Short mmCIF file of C-alpha atoms and ligand atoms in Angstrom, two decimals:
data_model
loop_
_atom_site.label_atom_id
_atom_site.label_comp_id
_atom_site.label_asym_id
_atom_site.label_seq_id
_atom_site.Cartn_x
_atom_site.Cartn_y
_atom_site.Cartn_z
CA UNK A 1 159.34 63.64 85.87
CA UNK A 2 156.62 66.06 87.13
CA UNK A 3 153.55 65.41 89.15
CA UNK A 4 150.79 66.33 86.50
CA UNK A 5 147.94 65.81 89.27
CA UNK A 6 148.81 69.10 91.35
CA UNK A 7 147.47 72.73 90.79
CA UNK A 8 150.85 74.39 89.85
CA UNK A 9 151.71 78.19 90.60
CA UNK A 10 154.10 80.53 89.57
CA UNK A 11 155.21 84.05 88.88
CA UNK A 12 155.63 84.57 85.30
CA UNK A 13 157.02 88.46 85.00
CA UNK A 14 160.23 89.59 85.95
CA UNK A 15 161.34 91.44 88.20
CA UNK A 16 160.78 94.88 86.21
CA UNK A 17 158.19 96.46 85.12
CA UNK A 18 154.92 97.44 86.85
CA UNK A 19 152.83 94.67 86.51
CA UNK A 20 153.59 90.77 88.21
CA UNK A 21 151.66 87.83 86.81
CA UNK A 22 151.00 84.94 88.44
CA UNK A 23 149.81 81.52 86.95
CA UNK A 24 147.62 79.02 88.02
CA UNK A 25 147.14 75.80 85.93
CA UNK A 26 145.42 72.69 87.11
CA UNK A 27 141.97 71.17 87.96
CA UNK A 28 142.28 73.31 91.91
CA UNK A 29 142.47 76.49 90.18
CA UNK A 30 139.23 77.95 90.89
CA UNK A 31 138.95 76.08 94.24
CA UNK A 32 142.13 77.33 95.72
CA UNK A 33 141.67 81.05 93.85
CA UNK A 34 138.20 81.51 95.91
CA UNK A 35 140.40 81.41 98.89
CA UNK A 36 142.64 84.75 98.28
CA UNK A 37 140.43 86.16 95.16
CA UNK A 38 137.51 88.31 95.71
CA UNK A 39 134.82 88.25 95.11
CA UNK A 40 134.17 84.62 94.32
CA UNK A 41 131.80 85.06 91.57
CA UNK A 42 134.47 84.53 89.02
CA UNK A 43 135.14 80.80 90.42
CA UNK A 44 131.59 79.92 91.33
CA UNK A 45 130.39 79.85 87.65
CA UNK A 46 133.64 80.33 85.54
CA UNK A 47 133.54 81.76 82.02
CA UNK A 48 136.70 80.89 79.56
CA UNK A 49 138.71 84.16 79.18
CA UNK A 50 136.73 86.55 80.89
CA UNK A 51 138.97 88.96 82.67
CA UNK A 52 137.86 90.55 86.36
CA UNK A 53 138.89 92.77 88.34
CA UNK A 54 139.33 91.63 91.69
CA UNK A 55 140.87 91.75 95.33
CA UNK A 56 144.26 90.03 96.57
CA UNK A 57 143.25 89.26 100.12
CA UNK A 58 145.65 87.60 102.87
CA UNK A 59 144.54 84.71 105.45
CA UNK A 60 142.84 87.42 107.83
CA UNK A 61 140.76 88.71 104.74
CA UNK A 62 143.33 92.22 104.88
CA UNK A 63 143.56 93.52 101.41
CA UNK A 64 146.65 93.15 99.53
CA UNK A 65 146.31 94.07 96.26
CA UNK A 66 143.50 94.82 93.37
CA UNK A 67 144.46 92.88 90.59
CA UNK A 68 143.27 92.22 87.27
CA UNK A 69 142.21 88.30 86.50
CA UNK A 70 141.80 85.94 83.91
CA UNK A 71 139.73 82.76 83.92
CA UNK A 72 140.70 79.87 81.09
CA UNK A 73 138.41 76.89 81.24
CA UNK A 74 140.00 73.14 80.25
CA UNK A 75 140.73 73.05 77.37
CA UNK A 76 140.82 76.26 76.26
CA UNK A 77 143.97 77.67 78.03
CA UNK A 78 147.62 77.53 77.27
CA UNK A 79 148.62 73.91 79.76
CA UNK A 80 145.32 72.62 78.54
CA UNK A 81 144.19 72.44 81.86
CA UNK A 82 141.57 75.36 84.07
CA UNK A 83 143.89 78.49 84.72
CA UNK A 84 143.67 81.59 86.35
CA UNK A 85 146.35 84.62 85.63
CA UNK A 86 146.61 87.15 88.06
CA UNK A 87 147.80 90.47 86.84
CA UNK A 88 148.81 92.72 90.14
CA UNK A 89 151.28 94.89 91.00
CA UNK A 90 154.96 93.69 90.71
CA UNK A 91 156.12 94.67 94.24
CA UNK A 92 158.55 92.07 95.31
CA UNK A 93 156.47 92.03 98.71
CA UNK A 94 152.91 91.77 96.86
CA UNK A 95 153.80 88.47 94.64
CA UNK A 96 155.90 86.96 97.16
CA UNK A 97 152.74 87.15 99.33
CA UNK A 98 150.20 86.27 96.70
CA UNK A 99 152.57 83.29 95.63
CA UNK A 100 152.57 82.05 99.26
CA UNK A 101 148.77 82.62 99.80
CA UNK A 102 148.39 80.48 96.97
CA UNK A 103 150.70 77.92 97.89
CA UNK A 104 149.22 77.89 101.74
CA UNK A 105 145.72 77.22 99.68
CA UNK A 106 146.77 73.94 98.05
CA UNK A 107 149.03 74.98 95.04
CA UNK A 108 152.58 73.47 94.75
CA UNK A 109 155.37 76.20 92.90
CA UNK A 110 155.54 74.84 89.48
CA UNK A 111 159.33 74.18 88.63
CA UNK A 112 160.80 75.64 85.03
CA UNK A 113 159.06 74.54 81.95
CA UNK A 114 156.01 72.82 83.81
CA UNK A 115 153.46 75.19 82.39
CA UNK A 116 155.15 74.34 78.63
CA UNK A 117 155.50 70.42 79.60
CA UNK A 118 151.18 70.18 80.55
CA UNK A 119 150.70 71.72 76.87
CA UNK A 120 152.65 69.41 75.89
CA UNK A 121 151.13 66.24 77.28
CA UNK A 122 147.91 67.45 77.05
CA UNK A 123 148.24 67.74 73.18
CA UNK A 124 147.93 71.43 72.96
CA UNK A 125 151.54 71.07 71.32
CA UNK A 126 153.78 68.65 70.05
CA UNK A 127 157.55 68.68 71.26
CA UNK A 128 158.69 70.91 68.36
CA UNK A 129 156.50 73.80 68.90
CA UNK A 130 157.19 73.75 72.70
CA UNK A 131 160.81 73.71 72.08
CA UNK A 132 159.82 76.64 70.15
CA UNK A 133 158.92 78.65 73.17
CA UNK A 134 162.14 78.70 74.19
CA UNK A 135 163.38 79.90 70.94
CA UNK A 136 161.00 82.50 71.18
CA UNK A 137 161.79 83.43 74.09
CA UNK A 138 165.54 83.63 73.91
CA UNK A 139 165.27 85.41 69.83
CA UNK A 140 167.30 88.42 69.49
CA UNK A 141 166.99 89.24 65.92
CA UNK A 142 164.41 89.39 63.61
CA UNK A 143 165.15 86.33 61.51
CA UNK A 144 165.59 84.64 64.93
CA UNK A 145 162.04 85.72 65.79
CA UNK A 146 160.54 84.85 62.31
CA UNK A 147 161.76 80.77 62.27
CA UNK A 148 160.95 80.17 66.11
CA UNK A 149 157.38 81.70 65.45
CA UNK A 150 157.13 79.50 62.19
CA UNK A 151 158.10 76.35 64.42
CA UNK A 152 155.41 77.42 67.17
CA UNK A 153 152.67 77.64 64.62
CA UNK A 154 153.23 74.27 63.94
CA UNK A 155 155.03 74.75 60.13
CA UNK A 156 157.94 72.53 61.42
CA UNK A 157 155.74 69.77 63.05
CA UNK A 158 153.46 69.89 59.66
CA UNK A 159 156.63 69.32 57.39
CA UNK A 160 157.44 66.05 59.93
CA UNK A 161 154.02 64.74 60.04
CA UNK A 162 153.77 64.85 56.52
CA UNK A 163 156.79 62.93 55.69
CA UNK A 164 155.83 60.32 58.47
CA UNK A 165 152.75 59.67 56.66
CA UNK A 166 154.33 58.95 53.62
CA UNK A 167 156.38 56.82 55.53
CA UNK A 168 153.83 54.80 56.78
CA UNK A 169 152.25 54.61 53.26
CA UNK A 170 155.12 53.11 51.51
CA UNK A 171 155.41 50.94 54.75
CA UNK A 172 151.96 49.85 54.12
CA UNK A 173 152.30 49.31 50.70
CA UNK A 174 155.12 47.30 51.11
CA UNK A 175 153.82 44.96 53.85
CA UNK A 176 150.49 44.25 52.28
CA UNK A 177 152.23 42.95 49.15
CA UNK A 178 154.73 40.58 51.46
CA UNK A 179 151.77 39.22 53.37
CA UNK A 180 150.71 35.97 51.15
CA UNK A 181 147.37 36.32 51.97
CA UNK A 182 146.77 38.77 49.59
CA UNK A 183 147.31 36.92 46.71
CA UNK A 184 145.33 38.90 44.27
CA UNK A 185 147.88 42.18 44.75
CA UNK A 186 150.05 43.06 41.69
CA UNK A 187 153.80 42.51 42.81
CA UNK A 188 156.20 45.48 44.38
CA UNK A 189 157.48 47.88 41.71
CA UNK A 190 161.20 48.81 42.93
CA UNK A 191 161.30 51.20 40.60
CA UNK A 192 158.11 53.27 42.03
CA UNK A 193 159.31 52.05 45.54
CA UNK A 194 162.81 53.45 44.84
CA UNK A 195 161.90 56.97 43.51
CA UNK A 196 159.03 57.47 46.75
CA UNK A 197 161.83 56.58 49.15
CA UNK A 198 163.86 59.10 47.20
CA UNK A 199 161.73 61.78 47.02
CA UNK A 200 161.27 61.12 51.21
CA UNK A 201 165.20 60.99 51.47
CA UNK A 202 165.11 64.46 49.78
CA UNK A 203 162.35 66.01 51.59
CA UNK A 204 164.41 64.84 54.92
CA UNK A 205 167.62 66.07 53.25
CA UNK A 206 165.88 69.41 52.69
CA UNK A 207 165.57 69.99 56.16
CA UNK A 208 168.78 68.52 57.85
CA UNK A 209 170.89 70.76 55.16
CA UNK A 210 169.14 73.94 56.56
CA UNK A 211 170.76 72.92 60.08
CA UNK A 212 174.38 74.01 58.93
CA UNK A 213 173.28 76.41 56.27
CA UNK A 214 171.36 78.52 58.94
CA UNK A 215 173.50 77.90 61.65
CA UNK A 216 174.42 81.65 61.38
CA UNK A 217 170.90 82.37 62.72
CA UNK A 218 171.56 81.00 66.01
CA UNK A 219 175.01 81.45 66.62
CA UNK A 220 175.85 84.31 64.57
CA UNK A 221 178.18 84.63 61.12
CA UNK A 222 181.37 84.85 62.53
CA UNK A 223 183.64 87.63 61.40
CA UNK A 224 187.43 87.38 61.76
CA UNK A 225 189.12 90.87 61.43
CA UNK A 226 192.61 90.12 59.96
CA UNK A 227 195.88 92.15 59.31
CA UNK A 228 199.28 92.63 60.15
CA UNK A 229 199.82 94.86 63.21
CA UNK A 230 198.84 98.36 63.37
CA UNK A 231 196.54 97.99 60.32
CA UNK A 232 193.53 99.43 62.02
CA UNK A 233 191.56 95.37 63.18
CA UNK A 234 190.75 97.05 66.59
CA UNK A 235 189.92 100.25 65.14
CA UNK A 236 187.53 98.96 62.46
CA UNK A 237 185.96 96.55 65.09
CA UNK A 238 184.86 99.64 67.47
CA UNK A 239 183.69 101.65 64.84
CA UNK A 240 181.53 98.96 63.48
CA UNK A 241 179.74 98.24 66.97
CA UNK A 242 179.82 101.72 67.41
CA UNK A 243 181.91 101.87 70.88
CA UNK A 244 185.09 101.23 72.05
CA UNK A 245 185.85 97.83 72.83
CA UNK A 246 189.14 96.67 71.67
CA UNK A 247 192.44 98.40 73.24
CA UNK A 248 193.71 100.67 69.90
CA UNK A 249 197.49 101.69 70.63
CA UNK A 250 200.18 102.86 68.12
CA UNK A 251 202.66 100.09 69.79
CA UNK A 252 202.15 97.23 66.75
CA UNK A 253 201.30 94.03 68.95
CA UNK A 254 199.03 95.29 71.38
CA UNK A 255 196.46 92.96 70.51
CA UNK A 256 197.72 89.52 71.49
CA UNK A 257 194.70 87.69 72.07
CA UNK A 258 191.23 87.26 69.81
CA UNK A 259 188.74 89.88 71.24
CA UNK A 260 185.06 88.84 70.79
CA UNK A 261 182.40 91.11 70.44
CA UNK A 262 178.91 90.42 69.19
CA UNK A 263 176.99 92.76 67.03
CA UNK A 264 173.71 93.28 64.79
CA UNK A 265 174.54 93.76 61.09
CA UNK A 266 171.59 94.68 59.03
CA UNK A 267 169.90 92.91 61.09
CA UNK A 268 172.17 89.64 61.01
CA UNK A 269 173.46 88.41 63.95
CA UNK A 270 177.59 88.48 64.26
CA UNK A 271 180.34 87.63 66.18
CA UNK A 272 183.57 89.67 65.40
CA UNK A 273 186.77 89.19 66.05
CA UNK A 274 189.48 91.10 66.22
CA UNK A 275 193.00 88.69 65.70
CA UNK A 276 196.23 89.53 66.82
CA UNK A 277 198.41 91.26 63.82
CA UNK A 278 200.56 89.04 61.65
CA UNK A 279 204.35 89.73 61.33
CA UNK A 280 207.32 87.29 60.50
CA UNK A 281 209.27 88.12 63.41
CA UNK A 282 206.97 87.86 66.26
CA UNK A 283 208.53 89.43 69.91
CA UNK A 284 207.59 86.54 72.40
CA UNK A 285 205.82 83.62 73.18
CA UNK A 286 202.30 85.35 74.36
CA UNK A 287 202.67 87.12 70.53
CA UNK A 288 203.18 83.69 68.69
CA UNK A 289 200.38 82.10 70.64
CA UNK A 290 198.08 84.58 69.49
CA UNK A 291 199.36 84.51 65.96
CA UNK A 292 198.12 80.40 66.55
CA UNK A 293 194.60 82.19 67.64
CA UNK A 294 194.35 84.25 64.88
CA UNK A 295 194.83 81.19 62.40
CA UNK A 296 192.33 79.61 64.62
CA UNK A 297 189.78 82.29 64.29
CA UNK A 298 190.42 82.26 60.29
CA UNK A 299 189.64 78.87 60.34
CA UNK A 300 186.42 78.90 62.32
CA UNK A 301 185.12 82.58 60.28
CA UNK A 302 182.07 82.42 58.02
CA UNK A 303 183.75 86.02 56.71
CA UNK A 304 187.34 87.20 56.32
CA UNK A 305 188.37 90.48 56.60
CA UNK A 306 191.66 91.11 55.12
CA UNK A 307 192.74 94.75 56.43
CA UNK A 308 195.58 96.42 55.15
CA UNK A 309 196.67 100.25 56.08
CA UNK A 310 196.73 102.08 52.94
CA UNK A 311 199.21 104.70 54.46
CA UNK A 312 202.11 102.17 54.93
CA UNK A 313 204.01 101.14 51.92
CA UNK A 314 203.53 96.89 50.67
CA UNK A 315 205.64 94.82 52.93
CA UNK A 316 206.77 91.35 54.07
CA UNK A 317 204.40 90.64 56.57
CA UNK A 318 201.52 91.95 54.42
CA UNK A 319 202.35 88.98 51.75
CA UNK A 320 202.62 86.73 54.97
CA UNK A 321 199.36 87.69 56.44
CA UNK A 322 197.74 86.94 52.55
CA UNK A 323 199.22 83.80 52.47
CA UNK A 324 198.18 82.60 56.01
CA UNK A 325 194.81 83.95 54.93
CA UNK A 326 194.60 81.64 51.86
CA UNK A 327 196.30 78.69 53.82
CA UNK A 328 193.41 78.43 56.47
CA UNK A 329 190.21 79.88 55.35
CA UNK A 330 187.68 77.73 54.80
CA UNK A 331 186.44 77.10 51.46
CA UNK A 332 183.08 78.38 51.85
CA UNK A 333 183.84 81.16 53.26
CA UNK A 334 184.25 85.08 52.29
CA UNK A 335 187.05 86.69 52.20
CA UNK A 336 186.56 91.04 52.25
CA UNK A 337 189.62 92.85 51.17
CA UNK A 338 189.57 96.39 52.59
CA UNK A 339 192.49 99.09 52.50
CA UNK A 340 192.33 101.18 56.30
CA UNK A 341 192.64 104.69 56.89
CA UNK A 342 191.72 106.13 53.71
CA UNK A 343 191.55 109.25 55.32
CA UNK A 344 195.23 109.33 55.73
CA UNK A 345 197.55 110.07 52.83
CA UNK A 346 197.72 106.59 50.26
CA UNK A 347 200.95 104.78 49.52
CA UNK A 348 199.27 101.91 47.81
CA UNK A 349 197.93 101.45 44.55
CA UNK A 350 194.50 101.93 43.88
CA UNK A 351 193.16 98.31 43.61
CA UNK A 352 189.40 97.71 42.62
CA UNK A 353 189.17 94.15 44.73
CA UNK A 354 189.92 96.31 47.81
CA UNK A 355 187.04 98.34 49.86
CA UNK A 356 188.60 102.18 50.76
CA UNK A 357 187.43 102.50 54.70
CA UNK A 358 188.29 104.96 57.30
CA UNK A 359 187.60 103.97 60.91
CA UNK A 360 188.57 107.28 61.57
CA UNK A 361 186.22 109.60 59.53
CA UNK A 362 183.07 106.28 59.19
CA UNK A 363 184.14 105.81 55.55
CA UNK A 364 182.47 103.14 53.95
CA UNK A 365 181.92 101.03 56.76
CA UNK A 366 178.42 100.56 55.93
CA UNK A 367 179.68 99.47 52.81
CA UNK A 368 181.61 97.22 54.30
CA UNK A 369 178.60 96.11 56.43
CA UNK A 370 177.00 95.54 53.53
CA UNK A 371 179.74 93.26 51.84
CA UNK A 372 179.68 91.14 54.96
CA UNK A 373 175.94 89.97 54.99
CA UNK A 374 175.11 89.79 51.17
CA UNK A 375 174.86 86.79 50.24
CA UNK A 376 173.13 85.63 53.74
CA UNK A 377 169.25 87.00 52.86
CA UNK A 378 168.63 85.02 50.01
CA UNK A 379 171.12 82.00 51.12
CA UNK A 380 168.44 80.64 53.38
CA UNK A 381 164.97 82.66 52.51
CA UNK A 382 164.32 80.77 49.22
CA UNK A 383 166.27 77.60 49.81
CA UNK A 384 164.24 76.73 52.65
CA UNK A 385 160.72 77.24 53.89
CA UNK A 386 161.26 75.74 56.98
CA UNK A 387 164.39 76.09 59.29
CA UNK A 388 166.08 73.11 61.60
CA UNK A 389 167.61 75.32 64.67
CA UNK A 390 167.34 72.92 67.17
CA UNK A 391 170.54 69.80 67.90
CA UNK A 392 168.65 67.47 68.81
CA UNK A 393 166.06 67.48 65.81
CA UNK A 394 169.21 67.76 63.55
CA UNK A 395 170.27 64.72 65.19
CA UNK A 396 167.09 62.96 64.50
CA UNK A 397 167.13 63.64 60.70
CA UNK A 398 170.56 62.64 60.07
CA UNK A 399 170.02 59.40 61.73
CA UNK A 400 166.61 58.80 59.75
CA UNK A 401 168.26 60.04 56.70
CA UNK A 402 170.78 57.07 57.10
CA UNK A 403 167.91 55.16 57.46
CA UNK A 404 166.30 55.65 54.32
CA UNK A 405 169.26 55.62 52.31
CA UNK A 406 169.95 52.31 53.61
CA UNK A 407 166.34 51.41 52.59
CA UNK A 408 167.16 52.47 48.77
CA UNK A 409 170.02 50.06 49.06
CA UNK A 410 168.12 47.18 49.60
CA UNK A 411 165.04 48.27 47.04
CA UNK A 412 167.67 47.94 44.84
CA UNK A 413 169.00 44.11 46.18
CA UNK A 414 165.06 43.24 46.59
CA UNK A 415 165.21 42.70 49.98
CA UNK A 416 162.00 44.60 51.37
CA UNK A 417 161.48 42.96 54.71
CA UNK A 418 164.81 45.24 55.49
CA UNK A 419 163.48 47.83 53.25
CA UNK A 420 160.46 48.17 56.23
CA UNK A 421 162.83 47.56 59.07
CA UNK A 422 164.62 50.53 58.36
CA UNK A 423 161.48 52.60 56.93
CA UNK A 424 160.26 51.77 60.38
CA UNK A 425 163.30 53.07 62.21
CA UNK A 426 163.15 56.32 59.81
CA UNK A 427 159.42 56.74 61.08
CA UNK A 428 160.41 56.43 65.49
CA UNK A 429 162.98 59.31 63.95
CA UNK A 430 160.45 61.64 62.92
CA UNK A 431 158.34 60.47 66.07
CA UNK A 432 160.76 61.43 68.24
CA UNK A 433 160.97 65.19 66.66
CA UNK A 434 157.49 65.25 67.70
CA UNK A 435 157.54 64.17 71.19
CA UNK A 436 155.51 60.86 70.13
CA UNK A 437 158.27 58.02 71.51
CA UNK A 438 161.03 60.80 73.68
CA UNK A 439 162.31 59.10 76.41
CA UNK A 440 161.28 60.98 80.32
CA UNK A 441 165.11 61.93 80.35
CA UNK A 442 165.13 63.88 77.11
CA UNK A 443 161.98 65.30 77.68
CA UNK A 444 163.70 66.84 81.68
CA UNK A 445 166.53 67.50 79.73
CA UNK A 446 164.03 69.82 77.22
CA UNK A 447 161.79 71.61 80.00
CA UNK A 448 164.63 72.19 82.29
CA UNK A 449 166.00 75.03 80.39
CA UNK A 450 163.11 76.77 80.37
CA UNK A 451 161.68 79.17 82.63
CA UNK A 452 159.87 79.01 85.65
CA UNK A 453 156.45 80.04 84.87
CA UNK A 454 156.70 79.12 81.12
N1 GDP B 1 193.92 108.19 60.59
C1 GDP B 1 193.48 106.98 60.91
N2 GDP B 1 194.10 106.28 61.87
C2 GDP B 1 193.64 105.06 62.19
C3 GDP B 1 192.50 104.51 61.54
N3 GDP B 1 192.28 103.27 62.04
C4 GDP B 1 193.23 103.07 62.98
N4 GDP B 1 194.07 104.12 63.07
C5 GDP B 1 195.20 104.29 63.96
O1 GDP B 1 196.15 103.26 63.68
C6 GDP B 1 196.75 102.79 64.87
C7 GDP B 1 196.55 101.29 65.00
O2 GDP B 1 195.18 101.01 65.11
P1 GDP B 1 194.64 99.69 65.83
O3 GDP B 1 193.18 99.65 65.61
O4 GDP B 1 195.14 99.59 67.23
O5 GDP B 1 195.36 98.59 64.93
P2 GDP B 1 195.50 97.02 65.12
O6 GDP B 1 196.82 96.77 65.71
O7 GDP B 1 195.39 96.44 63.77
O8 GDP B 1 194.38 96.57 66.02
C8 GDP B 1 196.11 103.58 66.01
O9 GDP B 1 196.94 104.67 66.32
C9 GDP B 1 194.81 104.08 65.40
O10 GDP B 1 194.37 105.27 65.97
C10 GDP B 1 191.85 105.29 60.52
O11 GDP B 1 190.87 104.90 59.90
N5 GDP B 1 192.39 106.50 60.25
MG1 MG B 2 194.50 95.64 67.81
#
């Protein structure tokens, strides 16, 4: 899929800021950074992360740029391979130039993810840690941050290495005692055998359950703001993101579509929604299709907010909008009960099960705020040291996970030659997580998405 052979280069900085960084990685770096670099001293007798301070000079020697630069000797540098950084100024003129110098001196421009993919071959990481980078890269919360830096140190790939060994220890243990030439081994003990496959199907079971369970992490809990019309959804979502979003109108029905908006709650990633109001007799069409959205979006939320205006007396449509709630929520999920516009004079009962907010005055909203993460902290910080974020590994435990609970099926029918075949398919599983056996297209299909430069 790439040429590993060729000196790769490549801007790694954006285009902000004041400084540009370029990259060099491959066994050309020093010999094609003598040509534009100046003086040569760093490239004659490299030293592994020494940093210089040296001249960006074009074809006809004419200064371009001073420019602070990093040697990395193989294997001591982030492909694996020698590398030179160039930290210069980021004019779009000076690293367009320096890029092209380089590439006039023998580099080829490395194409997205070929700096991660070297590390990668080149052992300095296994597949999970450089899908990692990306994670990394693309983390917008804290928590985010946290399990993508866990998966780069290697936690993740430690977890799956350790569970493929024990793999290949019952494998071995099983094979030696089916082989007749080793007549003097005691027989297989499908008890034992059963409760080590076990504890491997739980270990594997472990980590494929924090896939859904933390799903919120990458994608958000997902927050569906319901009411009947005029109840304040709009209202409550602005004040909670803190700007106004949503159109608010005194016309009941304004909102006919879901509105999205994602925000940071304590720190929690969330995507709100703000439904179209419930009401028996909806006006048209456009109004009864978003009524079908806003069952939709109940459906699909992690939390329900139930809002109902305290200033307007219990109604029909209130009782409707309950009962739709109950109908389609799903059964794992939260449901918030708040009374609106406490500011404004009450016509309901005081009711302990309901949360008193005023989008108006900021009343309780970070109360509310509150009420919608609890739970979420402790849900997946002391269930699980480790964190699945990624599809494709989730993919790869649920399949080995069928594997070895078809292996405890036949420990318990005594057929171990099938108790190894799928033992061994369990183990290409956990392979695979680690880059060991990934087919060229998966691997393209990985590095693509990242960066050029990474
Ligand atoms: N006094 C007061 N009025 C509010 C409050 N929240 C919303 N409203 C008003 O109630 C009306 C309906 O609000 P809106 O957010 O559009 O309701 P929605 O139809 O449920 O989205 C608007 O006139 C808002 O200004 C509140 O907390 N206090
Ligand atoms: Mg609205």
């Amino acid at each position: 899929m790439y040429n590993v052979d060729d000196t790769i280069v490549s801007l790694a900085s954006g285009p902000l800021g004041a400084i540009g960084i370029i990259r060099l990685s491959g066994g050309e770096s020093f010999q094609i950074s003598k040509k534009i670099l100046k003086p040569t001293y760093a490239f004659e007798k490299p030293v592994s992360n020494r940093a210089y301070l040296l001249k960006i000079v074009d074809e006809n020697g004419k200064l371009l740029d001073r420019a602070m630069v990093i040697t990395y000797i193989s294997p001591k540098s982030y492909t694996g391979e020698d590398m030179v950084e160039i930290f210069c100024h980021n004019s779009p003129y000076i690293v367009k130039k320096a890029l092209k110098l380089f590439i006039n001196s023998g580099a080829r421009q490395a194409r997205e993810g070929e700096f991660s993919f070297r590390a990668f071959i080149n052992g300095k990481m296994d597949l999970s840690q450089a899908e990692a980078v990306n994670e990394l890269i693309s983390s917008e919360t804290e928590r985010e941050h946290s399990i993508a830096i866990n998966h780069i140190e290697g936690k993740l790939s430690v977890k799956i290495n350790d569970i493929k060994q024990s793999i290949i220890d019952l494998i071995a243990e099983i094979e030696v005692r089916l082989d007749d030439t080793y007549e003097e081994m005691d027989d297989i003990n499908a008890d034992k055998l059963f409760l080590a496959t076990e504890d491997i199907r739980n270990r594997i079971k472990k980590l494929s359950d924090s896939f859904s369970k933390a799903n919120f992490v990458k994608n958000g809990i997902k927050v569906a703001i319901v009411g009947t019309p005029n109840s304040g959804k709009s209202s409550l979502l602005n004040s909670i993101i803190g700007y106004e979003r949503a159109i608010t109108s005194d016309i009941p029905g304004t909102t006919r579509d879901t509105v999205e908006e994602k925000a940071h709650i304590n720190g929690f990633k969330t995507l709100l929604i703000d439904t179209a109001g419930i009401r028996e007799h909806s006006a048209d069409d456009i109004e009864k299709e978003g009524m079908r959205r806003t069952v939709k979006a109940i459906r699909e939320a992690d939390v329900v907010i139930y809002l109902s205006d305290i200033s307007a007396c219990d109604n029909n449509d209130e009782k409707i909008a309950i009962k739709i709630i109950e109908d389609n929520i799903k059964p794992d999920a939260k449901l918030i009960k708040v009374f609106s516009k406490s500011d404004l004079k009450r016509k309901k009962e005081k009711d302990e099960n309901y949360i008193e907010v005023s989008a108006k005055t900021g009343d309780n909203i970070q109360m509310l705020m509150d009420e919608i993460t609890k739970g979420y902290e402790k849900g997946i910080d002391t269930a699980y040291d480790e964190i699945i974020t990624s599809e494709r590994h989730y993919r790869a435990l649920s399949i080995a996970l069928n594997d070895i609970n078809m292996s405890l099926q036949k420990i318990k029918n005594k057929e171990y030659e099938l108790v190894v075949e799928h033992l061994r398919s369990a183990l290409a599983d956990m392979e695979d997580i680690l880059g060991k056996t990934t087919s060229d297209d998966v691997l393209e299909s990985i590095f693509k998405n990242f960066c050029v430069g990474k």
